Short mmCIF file of N, CA and C in Angstrom, two decimals:
data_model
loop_
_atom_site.label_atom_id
_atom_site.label_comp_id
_atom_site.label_asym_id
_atom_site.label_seq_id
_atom_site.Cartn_x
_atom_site.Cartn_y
_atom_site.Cartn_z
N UNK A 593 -94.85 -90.31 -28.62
CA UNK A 593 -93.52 -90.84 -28.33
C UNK A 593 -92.82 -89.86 -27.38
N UNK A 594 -91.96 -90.38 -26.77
CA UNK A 594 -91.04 -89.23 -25.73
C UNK A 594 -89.46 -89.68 -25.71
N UNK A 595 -88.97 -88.63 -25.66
CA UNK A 595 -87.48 -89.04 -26.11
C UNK A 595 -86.50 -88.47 -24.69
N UNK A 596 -85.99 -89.36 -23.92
CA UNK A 596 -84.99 -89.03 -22.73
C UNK A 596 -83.57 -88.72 -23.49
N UNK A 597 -83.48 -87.03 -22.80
CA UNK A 597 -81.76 -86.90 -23.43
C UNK A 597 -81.22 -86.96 -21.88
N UNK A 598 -80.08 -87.54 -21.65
CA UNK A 598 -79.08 -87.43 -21.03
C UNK A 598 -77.67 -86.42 -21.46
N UNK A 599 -77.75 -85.24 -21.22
CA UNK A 599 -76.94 -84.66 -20.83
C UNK A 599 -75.59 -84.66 -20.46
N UNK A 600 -74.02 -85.03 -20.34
CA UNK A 600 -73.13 -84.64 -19.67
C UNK A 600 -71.99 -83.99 -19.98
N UNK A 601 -71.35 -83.69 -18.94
CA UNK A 601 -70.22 -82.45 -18.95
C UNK A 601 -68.96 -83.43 -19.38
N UNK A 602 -67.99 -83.59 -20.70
CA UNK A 602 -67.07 -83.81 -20.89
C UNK A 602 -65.92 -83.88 -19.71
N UNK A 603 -65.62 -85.29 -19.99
CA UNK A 603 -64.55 -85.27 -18.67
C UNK A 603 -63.73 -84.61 -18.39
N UNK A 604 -63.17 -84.28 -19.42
CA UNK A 604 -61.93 -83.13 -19.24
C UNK A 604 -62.35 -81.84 -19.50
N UNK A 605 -63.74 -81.57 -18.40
CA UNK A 605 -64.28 -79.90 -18.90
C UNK A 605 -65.17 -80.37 -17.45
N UNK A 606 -63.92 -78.85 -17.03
CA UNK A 606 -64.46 -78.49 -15.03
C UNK A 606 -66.19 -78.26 -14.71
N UNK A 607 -66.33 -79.29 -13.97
CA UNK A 607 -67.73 -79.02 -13.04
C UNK A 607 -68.02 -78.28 -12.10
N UNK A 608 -68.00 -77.33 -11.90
CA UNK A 608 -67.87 -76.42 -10.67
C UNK A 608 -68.90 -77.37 -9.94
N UNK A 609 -70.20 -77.09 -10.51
CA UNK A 609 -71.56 -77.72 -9.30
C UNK A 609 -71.23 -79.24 -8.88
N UNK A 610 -70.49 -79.72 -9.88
CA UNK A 610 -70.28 -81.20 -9.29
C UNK A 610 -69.24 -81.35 -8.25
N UNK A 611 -68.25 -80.30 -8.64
CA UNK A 611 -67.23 -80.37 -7.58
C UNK A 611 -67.97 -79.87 -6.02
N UNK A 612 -68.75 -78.83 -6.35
CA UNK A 612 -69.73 -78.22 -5.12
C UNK A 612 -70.46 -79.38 -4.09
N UNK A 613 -71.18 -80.64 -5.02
CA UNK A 613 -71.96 -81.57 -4.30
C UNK A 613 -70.99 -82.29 -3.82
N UNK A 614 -69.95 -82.73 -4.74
CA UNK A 614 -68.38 -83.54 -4.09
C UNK A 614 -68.64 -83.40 -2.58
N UNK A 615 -68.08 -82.20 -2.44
CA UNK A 615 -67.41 -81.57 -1.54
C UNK A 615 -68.40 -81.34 -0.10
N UNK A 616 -69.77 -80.72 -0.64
CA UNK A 616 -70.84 -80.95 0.20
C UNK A 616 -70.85 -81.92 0.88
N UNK A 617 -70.97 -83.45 0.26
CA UNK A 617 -71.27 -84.85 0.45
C UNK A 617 -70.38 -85.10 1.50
N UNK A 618 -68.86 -84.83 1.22
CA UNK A 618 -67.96 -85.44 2.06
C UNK A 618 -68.23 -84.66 3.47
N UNK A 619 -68.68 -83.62 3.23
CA UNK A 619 -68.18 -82.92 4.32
C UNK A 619 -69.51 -83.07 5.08
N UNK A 620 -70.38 -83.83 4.54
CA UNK A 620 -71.86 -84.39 5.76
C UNK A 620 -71.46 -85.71 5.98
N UNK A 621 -70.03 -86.19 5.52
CA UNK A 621 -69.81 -87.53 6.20
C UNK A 621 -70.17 -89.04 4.64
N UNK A 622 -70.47 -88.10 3.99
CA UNK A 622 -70.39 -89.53 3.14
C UNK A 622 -68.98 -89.76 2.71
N UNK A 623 -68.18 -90.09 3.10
CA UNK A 623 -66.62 -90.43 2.97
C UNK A 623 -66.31 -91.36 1.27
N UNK A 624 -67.48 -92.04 1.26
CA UNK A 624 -67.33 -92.99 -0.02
C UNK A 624 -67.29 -92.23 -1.32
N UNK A 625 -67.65 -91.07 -1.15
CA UNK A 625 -67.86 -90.44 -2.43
C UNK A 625 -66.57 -89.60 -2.79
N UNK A 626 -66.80 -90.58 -4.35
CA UNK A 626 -65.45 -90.01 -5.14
C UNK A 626 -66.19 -88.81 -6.11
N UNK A 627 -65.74 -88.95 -7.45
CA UNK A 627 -66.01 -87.53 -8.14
C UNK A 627 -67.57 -87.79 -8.44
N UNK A 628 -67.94 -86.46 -8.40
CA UNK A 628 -69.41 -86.27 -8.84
C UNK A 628 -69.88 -85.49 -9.97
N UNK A 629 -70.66 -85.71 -10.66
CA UNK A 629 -70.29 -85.53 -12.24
C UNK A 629 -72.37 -84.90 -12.05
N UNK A 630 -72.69 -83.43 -12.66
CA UNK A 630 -73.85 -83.02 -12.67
C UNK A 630 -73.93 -82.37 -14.63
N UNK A 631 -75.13 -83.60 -14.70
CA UNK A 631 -75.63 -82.85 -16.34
C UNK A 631 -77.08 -82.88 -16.07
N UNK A 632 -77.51 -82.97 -17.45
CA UNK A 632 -78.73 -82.78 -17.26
C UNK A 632 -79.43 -83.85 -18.06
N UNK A 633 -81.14 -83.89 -17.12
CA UNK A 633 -82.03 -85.21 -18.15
C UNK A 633 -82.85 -84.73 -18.53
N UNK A 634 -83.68 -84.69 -20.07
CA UNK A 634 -84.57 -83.78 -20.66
C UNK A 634 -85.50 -84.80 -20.87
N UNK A 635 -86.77 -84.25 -20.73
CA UNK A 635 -87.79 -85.40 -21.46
C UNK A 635 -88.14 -84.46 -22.14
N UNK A 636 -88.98 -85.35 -23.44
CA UNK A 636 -89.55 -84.75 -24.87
C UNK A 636 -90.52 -85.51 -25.40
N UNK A 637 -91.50 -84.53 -24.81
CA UNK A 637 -93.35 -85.47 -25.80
C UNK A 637 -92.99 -84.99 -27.01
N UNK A 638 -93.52 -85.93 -27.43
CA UNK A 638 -92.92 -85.89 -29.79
C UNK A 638 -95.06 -85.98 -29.90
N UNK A 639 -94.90 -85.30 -30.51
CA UNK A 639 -96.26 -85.85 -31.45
C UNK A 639 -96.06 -86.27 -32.81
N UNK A 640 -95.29 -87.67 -32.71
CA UNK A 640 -94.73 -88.25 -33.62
C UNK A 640 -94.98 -89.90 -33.74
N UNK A 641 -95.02 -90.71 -34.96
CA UNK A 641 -95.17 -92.23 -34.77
C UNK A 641 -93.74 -92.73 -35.61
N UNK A 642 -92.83 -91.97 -35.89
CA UNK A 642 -92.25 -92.57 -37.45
C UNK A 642 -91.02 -92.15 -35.84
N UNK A 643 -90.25 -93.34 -36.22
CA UNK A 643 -89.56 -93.31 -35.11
C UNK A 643 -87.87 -93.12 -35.64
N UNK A 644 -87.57 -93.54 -36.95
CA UNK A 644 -86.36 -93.19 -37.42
C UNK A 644 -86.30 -91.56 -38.03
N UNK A 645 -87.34 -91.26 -38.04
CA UNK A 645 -87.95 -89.59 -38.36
C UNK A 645 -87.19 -88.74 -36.97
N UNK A 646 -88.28 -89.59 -36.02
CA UNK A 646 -87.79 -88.93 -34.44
C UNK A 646 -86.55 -88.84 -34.48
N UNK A 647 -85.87 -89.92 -34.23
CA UNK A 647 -84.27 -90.47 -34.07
C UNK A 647 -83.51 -88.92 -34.66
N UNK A 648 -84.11 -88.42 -35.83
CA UNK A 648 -83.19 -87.68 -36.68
C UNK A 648 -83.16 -86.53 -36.04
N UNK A 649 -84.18 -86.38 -35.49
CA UNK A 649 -85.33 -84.53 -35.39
C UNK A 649 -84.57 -84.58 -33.84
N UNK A 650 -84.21 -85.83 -32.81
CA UNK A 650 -84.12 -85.35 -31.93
C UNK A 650 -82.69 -85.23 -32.07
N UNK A 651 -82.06 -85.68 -32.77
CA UNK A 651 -80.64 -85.03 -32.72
C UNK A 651 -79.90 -83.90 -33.26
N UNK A 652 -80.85 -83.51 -33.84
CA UNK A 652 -80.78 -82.44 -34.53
C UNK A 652 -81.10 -80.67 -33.38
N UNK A 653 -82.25 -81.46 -32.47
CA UNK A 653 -82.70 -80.69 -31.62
C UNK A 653 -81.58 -80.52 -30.41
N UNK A 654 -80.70 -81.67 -30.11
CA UNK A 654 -79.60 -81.70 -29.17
C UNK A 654 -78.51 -80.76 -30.33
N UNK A 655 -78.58 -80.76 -30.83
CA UNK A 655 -77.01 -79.78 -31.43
C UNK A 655 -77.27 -78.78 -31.96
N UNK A 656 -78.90 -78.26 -31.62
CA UNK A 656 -78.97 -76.81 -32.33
C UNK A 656 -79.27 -76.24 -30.86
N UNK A 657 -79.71 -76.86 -30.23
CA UNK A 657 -80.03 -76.38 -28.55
C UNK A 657 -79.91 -76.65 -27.51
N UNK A 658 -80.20 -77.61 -27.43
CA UNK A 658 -80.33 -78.11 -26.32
C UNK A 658 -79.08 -79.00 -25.39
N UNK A 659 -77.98 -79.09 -26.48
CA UNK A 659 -76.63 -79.42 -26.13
C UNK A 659 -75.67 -78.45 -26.51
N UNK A 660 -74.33 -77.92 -25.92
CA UNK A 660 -73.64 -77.40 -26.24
C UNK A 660 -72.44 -78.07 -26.97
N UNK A 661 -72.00 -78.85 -27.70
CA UNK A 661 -71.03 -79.87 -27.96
C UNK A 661 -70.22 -79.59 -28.62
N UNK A 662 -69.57 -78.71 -27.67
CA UNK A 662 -68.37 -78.23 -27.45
C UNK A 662 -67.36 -78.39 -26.39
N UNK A 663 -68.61 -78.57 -25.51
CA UNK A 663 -68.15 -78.79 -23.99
C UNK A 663 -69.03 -80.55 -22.90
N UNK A 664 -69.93 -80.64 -23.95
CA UNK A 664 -71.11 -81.73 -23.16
C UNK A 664 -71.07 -82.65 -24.25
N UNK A 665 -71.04 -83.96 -23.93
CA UNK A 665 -72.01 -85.13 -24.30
C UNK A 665 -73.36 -85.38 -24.45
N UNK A 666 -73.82 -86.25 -24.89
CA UNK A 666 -75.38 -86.55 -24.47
C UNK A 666 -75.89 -87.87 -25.40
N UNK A 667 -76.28 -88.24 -25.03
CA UNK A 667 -77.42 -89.57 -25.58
C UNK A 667 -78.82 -89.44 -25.33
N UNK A 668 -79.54 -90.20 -26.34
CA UNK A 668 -81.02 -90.25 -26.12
C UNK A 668 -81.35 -91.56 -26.36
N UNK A 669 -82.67 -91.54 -26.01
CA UNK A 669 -83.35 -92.92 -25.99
C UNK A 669 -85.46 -92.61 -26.54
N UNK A 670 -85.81 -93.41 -27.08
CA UNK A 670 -86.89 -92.97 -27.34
C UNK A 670 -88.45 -94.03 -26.90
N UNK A 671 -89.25 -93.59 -26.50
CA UNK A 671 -90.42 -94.77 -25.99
C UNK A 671 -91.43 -94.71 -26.16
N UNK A 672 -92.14 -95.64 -26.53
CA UNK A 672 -93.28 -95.42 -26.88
C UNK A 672 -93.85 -95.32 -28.03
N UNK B 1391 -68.01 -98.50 -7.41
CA UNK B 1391 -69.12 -98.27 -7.85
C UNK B 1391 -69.73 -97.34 -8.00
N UNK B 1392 -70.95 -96.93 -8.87
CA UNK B 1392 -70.98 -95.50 -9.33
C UNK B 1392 -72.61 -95.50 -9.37
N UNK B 1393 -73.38 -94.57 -8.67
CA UNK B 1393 -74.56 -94.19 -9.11
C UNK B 1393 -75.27 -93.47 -10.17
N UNK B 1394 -75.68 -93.56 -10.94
CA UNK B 1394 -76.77 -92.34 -11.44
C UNK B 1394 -78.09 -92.35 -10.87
N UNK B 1395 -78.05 -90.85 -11.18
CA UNK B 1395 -79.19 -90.38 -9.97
C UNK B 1395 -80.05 -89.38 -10.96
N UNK B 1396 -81.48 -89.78 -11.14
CA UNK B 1396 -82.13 -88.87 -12.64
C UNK B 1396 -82.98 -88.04 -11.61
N UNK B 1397 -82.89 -86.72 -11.54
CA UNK B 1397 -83.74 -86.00 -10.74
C UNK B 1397 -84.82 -85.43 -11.57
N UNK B 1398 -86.40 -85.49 -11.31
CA UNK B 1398 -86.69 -84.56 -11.82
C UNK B 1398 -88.27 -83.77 -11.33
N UNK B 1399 -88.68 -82.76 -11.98
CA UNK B 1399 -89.49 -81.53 -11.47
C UNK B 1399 -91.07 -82.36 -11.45
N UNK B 1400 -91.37 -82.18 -10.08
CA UNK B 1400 -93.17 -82.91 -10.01
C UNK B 1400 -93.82 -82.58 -10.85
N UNK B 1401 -94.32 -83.09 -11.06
CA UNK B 1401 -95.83 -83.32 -12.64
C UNK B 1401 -96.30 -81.29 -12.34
N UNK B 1402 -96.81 -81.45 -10.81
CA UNK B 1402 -97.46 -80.24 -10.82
C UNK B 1402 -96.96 -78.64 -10.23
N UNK B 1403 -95.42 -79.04 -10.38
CA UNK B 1403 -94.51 -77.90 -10.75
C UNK B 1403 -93.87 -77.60 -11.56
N UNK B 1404 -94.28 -75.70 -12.08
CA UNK B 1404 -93.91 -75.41 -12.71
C UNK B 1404 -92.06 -75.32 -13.15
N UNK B 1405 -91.66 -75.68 -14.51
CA UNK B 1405 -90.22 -75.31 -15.00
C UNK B 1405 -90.01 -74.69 -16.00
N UNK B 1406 -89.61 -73.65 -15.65
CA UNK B 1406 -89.74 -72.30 -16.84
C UNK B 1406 -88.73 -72.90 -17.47
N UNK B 1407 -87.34 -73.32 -17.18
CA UNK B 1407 -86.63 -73.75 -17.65
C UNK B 1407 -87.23 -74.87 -19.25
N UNK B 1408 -87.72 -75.81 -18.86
CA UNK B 1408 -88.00 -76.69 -19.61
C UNK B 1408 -89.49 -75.87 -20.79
N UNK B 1409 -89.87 -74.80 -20.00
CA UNK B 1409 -90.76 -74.23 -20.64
C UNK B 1409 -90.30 -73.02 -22.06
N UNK B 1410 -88.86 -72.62 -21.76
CA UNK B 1410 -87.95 -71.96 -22.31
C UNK B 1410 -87.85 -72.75 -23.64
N UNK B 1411 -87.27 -73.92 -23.11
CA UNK B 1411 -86.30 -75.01 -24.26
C UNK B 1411 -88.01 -75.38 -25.53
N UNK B 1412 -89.08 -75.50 -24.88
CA UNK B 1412 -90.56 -76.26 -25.49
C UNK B 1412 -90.22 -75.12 -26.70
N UNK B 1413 -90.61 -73.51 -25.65
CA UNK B 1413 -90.66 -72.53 -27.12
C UNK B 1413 -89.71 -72.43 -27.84
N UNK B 1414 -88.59 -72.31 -27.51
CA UNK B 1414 -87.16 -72.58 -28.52
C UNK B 1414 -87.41 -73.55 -29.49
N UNK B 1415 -87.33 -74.50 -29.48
CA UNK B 1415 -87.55 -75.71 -30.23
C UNK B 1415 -89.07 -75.48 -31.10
N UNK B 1416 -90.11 -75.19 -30.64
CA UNK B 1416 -90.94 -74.81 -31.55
C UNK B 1416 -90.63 -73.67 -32.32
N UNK B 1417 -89.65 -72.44 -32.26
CA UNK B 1417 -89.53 -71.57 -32.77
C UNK B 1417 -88.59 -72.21 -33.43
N UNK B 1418 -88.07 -73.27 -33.78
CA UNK B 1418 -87.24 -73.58 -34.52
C UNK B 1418 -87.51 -74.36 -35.32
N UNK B 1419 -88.58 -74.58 -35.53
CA UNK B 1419 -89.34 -75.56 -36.80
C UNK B 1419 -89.87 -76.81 -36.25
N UNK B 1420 -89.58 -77.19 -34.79
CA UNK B 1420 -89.84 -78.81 -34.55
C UNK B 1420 -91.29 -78.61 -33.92
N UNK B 1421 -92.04 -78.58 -34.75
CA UNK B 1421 -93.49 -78.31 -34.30
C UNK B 1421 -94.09 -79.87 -33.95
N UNK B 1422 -93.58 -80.93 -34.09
CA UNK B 1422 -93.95 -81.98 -33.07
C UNK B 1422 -93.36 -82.27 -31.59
N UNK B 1423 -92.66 -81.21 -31.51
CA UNK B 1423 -92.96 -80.92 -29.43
C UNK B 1423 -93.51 -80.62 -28.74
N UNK B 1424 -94.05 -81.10 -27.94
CA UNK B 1424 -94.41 -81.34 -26.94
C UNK B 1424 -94.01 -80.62 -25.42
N UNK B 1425 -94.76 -81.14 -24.39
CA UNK B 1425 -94.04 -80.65 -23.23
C UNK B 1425 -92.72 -81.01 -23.31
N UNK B 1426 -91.80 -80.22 -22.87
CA UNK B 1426 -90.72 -80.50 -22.26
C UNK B 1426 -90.04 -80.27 -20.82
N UNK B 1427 -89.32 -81.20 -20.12
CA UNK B 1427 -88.96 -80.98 -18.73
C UNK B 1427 -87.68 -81.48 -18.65
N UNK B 1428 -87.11 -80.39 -17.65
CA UNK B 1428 -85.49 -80.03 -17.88
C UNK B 1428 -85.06 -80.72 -16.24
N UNK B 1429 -84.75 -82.25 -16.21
CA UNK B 1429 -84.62 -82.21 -14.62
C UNK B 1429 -82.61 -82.49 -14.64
N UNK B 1430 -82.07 -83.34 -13.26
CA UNK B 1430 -80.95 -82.74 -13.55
C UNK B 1430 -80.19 -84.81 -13.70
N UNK B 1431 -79.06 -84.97 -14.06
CA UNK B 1431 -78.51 -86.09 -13.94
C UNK B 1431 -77.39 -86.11 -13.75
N UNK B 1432 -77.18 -87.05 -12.53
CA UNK B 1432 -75.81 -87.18 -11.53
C UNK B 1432 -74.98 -88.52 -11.14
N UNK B 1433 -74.13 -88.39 -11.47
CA UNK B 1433 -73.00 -89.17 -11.57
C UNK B 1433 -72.55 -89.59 -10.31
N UNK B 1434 -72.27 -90.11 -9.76
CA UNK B 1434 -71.63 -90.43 -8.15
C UNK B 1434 -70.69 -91.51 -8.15
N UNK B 1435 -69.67 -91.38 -8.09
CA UNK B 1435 -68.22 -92.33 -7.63
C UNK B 1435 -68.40 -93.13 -6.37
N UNK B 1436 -68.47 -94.13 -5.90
CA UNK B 1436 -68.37 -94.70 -4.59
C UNK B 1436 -67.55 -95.39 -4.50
N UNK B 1437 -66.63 -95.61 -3.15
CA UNK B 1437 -65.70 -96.15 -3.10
C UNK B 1437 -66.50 -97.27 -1.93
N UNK B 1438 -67.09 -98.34 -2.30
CA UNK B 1438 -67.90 -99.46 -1.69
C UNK B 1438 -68.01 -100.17 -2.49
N UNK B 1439 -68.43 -101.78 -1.97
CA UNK B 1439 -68.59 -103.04 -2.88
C UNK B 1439 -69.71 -103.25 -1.99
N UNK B 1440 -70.31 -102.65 -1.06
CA UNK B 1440 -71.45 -103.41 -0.44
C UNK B 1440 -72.82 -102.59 -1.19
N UNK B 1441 -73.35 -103.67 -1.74
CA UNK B 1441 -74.74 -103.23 -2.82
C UNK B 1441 -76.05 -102.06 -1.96
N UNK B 1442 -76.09 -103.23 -0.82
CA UNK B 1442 -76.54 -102.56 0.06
C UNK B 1442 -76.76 -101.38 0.77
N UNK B 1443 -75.54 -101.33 1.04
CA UNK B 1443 -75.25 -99.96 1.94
C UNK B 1443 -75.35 -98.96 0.69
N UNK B 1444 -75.05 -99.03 -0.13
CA UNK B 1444 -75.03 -97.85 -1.23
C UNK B 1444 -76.44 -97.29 -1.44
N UNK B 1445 -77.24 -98.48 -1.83
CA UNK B 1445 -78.02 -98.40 -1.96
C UNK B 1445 -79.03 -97.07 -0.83
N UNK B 1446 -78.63 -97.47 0.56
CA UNK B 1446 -79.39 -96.85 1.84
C UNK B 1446 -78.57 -95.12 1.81
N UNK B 1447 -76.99 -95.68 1.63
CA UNK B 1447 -76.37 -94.09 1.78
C UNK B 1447 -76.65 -93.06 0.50
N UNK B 1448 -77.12 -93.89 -0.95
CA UNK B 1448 -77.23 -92.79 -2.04
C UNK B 1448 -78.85 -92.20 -1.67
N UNK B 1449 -79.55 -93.15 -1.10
CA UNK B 1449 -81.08 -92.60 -0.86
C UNK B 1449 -80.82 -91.48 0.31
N UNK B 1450 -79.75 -91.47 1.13
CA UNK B 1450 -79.20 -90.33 2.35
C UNK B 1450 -79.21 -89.17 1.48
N UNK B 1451 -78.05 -89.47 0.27
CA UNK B 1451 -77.23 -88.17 -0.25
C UNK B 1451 -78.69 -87.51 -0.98
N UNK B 1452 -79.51 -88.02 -1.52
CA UNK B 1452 -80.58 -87.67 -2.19
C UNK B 1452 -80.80 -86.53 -1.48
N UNK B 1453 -81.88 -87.20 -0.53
CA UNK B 1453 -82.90 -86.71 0.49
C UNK B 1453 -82.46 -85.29 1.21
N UNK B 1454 -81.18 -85.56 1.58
CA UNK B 1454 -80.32 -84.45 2.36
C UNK B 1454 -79.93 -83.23 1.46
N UNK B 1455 -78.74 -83.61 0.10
CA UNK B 1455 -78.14 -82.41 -0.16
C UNK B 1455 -79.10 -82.51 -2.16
N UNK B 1456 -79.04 -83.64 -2.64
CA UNK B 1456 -78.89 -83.62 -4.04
C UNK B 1456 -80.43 -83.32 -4.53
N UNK B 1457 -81.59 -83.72 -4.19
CA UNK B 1457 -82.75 -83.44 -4.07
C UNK B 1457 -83.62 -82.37 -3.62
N UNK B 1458 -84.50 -81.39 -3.99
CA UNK B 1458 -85.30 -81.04 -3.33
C UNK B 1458 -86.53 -81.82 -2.89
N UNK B 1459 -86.54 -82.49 -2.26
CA UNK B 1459 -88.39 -83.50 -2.05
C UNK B 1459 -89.35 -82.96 -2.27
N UNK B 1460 -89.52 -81.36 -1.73
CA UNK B 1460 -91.29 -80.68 -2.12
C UNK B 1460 -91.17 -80.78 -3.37
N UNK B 1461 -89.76 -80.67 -4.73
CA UNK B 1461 -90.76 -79.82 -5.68
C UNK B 1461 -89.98 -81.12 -6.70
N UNK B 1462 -89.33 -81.68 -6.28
CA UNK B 1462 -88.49 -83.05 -7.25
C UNK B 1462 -88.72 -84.65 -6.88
N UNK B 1463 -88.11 -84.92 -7.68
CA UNK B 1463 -88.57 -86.57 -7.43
C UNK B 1463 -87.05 -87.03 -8.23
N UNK B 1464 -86.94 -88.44 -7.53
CA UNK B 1464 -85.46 -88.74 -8.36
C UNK B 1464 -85.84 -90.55 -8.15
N UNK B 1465 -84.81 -90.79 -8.85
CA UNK B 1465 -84.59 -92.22 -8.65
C UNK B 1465 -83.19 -92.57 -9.59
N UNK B 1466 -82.26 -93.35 -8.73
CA UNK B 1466 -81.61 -94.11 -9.20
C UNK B 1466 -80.89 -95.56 -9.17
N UNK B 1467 -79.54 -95.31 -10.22
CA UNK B 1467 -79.24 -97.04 -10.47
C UNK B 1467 -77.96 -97.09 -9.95
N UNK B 1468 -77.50 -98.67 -9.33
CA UNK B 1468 -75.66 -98.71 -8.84
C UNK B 1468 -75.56 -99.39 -10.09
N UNK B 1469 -74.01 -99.45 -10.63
CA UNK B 1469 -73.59 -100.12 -11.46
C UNK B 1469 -71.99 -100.26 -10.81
N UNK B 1470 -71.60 -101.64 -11.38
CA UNK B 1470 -70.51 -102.06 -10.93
C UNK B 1470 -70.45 -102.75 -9.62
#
């Protein structure tokens, strides 16, 4: 099984790097671009079949590590 | 309209990063992990209604500033 975390930075908690690509973007002319928002996407091979097992283990794994949630969001999804 | 944009590290490059998080997580009891890979996920604001053009200018912003091509791979979705 493999489990996609999505990552992101709380809206009301400053992006420096996103503000960085913002700002990059406009200034090569992409004019359309409004705010730009940078987290992160994790993949995770499970050597696992019990999938409400997974469900548990991987959230457990986002709030002991792999998320800070204090400052970030995140969701997962699992396949396979 | 708003892109996400899932970047992430070629099959046959190395990410210490994601190689960091594998041993963490095994040192933390979740001994059904697996590889893990740490790529990045991006948010993009557009101020357009043409499906199209977004489509051609987010594959620009990629290629140019948000991507590395030798060592990443990305793909994304418009919504709205």
């Amino acid at each position: 099984m493999k489990a996609k975390v999505y990552v992101t930075i709380q809206q009301n908690v400053l992006d420096p790097q996103g503000s960085a690509a913002e700002k990059s973007l406009q200034s090569l002319g992409f004019n359309e671009v409004g705010k730009v928002r940078i987290g992160k996407f994790i993949e995770i091979e499970l050597d696992t079949n019990d999938r409400n097992e997974a469900e548990k283990r991987v959230k457990e794994m986002c709030e002991k590590l792999l998320v800070n949630v204090e400052v970030e969001d995140y969701r997962f999804e699992l396949e396979g």
